[in-house]
Tab-separated table of C-alpha atoms in Angstrom:
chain	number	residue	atom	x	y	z
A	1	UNK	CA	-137.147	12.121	285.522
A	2	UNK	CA	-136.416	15.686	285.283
A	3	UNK	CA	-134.489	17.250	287.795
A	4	UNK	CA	-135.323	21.043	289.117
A	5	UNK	CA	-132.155	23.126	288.866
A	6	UNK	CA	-130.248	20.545	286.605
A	7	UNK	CA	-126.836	21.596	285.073
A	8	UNK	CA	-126.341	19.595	282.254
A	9	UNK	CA	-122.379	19.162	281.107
A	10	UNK	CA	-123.108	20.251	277.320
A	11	UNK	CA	-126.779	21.167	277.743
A	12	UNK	CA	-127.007	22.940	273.982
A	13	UNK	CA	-125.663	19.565	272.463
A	14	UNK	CA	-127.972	17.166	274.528
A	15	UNK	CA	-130.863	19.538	273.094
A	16	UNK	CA	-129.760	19.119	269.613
A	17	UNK	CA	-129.495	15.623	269.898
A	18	UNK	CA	-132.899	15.037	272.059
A	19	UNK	CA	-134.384	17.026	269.419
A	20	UNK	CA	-132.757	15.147	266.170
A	21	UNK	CA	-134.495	12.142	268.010
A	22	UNK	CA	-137.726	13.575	268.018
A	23	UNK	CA	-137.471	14.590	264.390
A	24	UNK	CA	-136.475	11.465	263.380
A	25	UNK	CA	-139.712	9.921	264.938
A	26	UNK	CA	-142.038	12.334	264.226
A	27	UNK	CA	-140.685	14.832	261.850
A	28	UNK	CA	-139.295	18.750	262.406
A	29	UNK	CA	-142.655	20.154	263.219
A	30	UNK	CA	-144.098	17.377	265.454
A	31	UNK	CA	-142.515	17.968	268.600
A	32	UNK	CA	-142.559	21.099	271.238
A	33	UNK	CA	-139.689	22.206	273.137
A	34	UNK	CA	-140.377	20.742	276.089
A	35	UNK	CA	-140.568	17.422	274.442
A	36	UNK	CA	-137.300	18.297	273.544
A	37	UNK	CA	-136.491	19.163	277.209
A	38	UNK	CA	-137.843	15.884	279.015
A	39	UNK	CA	-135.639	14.080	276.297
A	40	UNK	CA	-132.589	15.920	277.363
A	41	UNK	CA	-133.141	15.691	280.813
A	42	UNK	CA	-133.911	19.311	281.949
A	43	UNK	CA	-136.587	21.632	282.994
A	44	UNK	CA	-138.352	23.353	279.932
A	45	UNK	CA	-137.000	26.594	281.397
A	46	UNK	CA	-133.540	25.610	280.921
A	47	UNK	CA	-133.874	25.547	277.077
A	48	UNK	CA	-134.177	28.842	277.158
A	49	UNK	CA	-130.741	29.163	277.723
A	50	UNK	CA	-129.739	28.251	274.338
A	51	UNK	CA	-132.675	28.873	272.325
A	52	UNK	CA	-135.661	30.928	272.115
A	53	UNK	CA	-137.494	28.724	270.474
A	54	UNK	CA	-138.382	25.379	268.577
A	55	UNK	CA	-137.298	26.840	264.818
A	56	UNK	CA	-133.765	27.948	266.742
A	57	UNK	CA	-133.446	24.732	267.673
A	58	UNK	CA	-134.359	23.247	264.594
A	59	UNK	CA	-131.982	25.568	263.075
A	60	UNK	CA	-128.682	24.377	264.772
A	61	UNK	CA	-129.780	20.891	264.232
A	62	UNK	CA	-129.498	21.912	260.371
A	63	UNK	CA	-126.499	24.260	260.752
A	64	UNK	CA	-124.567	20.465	262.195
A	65	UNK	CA	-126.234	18.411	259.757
A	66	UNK	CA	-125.101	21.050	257.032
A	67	UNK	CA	-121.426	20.692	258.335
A	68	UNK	CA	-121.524	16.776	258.064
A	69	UNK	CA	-123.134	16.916	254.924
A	70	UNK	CA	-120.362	19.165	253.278
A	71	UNK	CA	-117.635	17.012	255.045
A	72	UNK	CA	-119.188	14.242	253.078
A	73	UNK	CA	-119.108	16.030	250.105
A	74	UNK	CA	-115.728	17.466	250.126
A	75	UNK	CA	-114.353	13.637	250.606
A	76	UNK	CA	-116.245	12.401	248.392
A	77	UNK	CA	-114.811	15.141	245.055
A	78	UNK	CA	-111.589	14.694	246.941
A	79	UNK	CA	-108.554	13.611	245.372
A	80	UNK	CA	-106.804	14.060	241.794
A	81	UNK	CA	-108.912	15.471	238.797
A	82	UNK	CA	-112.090	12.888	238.138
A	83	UNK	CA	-114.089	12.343	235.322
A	84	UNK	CA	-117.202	14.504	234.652
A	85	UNK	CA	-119.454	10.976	235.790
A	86	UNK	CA	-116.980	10.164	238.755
A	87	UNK	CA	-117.346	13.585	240.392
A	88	UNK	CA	-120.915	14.010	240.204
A	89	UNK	CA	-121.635	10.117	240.926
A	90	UNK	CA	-119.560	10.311	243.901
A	91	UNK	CA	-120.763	13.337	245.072
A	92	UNK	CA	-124.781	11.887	244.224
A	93	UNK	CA	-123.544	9.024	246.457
A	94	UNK	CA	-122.507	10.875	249.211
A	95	UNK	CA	-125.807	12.288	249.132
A	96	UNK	CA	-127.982	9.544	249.782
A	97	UNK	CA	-125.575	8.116	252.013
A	98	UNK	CA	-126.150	11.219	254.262
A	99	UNK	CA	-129.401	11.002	253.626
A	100	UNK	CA	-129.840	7.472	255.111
A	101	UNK	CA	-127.151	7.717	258.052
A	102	UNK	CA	-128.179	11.283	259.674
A	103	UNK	CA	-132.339	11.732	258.698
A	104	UNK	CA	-132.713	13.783	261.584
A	105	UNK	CA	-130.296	16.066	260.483
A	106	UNK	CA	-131.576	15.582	256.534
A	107	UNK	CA	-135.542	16.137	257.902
A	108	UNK	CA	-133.847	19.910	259.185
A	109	UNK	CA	-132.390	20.746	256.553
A	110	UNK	CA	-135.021	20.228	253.922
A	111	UNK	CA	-137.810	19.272	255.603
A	112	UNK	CA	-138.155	21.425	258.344
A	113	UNK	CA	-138.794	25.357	256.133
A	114	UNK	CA	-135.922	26.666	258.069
A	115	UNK	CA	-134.418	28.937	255.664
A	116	UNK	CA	-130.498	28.596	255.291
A	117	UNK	CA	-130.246	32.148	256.413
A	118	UNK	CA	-131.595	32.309	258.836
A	119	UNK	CA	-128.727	32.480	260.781
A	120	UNK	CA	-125.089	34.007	259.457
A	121	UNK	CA	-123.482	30.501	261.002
A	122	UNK	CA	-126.376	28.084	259.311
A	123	UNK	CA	-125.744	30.509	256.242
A	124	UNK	CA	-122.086	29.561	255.623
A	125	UNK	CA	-122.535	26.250	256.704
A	126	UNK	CA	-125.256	25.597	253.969
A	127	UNK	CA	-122.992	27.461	251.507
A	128	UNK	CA	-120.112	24.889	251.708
A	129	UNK	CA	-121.668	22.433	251.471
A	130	UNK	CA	-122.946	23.937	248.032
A	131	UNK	CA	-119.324	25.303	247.116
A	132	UNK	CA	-118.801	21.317	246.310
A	133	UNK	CA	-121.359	20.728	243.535
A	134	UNK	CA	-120.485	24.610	242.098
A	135	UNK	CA	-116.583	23.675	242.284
A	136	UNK	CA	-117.245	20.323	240.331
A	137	UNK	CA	-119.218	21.880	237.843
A	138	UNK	CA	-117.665	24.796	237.175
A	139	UNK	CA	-114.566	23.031	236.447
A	140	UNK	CA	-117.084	20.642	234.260
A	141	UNK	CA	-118.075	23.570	232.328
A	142	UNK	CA	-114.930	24.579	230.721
A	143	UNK	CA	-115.369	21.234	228.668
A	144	UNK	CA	-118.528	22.618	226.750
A	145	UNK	CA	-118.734	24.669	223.757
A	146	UNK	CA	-119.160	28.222	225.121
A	147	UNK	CA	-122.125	28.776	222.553
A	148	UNK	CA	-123.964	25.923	224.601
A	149	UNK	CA	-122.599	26.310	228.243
A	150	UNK	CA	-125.365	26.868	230.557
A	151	UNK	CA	-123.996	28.744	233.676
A	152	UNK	CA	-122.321	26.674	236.163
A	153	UNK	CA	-124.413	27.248	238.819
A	154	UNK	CA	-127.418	26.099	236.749
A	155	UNK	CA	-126.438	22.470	236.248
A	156	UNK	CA	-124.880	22.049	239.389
A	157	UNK	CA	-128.195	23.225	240.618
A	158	UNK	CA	-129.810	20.117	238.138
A	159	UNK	CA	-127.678	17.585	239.544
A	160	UNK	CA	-128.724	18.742	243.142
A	161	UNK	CA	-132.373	18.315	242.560
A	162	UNK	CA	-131.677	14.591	240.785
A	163	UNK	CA	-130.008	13.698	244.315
A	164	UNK	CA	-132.682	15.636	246.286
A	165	UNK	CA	-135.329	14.022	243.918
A	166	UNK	CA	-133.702	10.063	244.309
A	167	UNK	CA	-133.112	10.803	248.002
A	168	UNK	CA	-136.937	11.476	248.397
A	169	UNK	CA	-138.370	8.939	246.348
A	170	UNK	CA	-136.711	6.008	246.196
A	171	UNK	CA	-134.349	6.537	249.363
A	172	UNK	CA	-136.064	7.339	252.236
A	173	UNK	CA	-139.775	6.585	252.213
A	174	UNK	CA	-141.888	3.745	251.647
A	175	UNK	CA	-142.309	4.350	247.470
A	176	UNK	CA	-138.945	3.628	247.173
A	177	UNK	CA	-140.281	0.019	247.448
A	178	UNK	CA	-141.933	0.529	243.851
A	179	UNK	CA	-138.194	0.772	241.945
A	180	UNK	CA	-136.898	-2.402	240.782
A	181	UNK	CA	-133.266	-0.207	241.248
A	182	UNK	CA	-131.514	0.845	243.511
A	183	UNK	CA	-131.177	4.133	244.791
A	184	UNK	CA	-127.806	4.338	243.715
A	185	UNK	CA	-128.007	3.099	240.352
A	186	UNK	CA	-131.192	5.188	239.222
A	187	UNK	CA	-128.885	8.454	240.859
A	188	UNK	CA	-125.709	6.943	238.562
A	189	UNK	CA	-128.393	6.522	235.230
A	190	UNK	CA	-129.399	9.633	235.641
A	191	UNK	CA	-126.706	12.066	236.096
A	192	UNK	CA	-125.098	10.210	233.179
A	193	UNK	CA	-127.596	10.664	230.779
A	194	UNK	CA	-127.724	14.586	232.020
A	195	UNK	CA	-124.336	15.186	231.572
A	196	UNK	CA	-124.509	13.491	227.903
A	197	UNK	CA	-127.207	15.592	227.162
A	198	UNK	CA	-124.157	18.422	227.706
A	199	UNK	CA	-121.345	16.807	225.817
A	200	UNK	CA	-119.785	15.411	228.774
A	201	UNK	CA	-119.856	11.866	228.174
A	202	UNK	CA	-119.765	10.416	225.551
A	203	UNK	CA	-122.558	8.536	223.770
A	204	UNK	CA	-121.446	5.199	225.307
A	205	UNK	CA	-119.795	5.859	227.944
């Protein structure tokens, strides 16, 4: 029941995570902020406080998932100097497996038409967690001929949209039941045959 006058300990948090619930059930735009409110516990009013209105929450709801998601990433690239296949496979994998533990947070970030700047804090949080894939394939690109090296940024951006593409497909909603693979294995298949296409690999690697 909601309580008139209610302070709640860490009200801004118990929003975020009231409304990560409700996104998770019903996606970002099927839920008001009073929905959001009864969840948490409080008066309507008192989400005011914090936000001034659903999209702001939605917003910091991205702005966290955005921080897991790069701490994900970072960890997974971490650690000596991999292979072209190892970074982006690991980092592929770290994507669905973000995408599968946190889909509240996943549905606001890509989901949800909250643009990453809309705020400068969900700004640099979304741009870390794209420094990871740039880093790897920057470093990548120094291994191609310089007559065929597309800019870093653009196959980083590639291997972002196979991840994006997987995580939607064959990760997350029902036609995912249609692939006789795994998630993880079409993600694997496919970055390897893109970075072949670029001289990366090998032919039979």
């Amino acid at each position: 029941m909601i309580k008139q006058g209610y302070h709640h300990g860490n009200l801004k948090q118990a929003l975020v995570e009231a409304a990560l619930r409700l996104i998770e059930e019903r996606g970002p735009t099927g839920f008001t902020l009073s929905e959001a409110a009864k969840q948490a516990g409080v008066t309507p009013a008192a989400v005011y406080r914090h936000f001034e209105g659903r999209e702001d929450l939605i917003a910091e709801c991205a702005r966290q998932g955005y921080a897991i998601f790069a701490d994900l990433m970072e960890h997974a690239y971490a650690g000596g100097t991999p292979s072209a296949l190892a970074a982006f496979g690991a980092t592929g994998r770290a994507y669905l497996a973000f995408a599968r533990r946190h889909p509240g947070h996943y549905m606001a970030m890509f989901e949800a038409g909250i643009s990453p700047n809309r705020t400068p804090e969900l700004a640099v949080a979304s741009a870390r967690a794209e420094a990871v894939l740039s880093r790897a394939a920057e470093l990548l690109s120094r291994h191609i001929p310089a007559g065929r090296r597309p800019p870093a940024a653009m196959f980083s951006a590639h291997v972002w949209a196979l991840s994006h593409g997987v995580v939607e497909l064959y990760a997350r909603t029902a036609p995912g039941t249609r692939s006789p693979y795994s998630a993880e294995d079409l993600l694997e298949s496919g970055i390897g045959i893109y970075l072949r296409g670029l001289g990366l690999l090998p032919p039979d690697a």
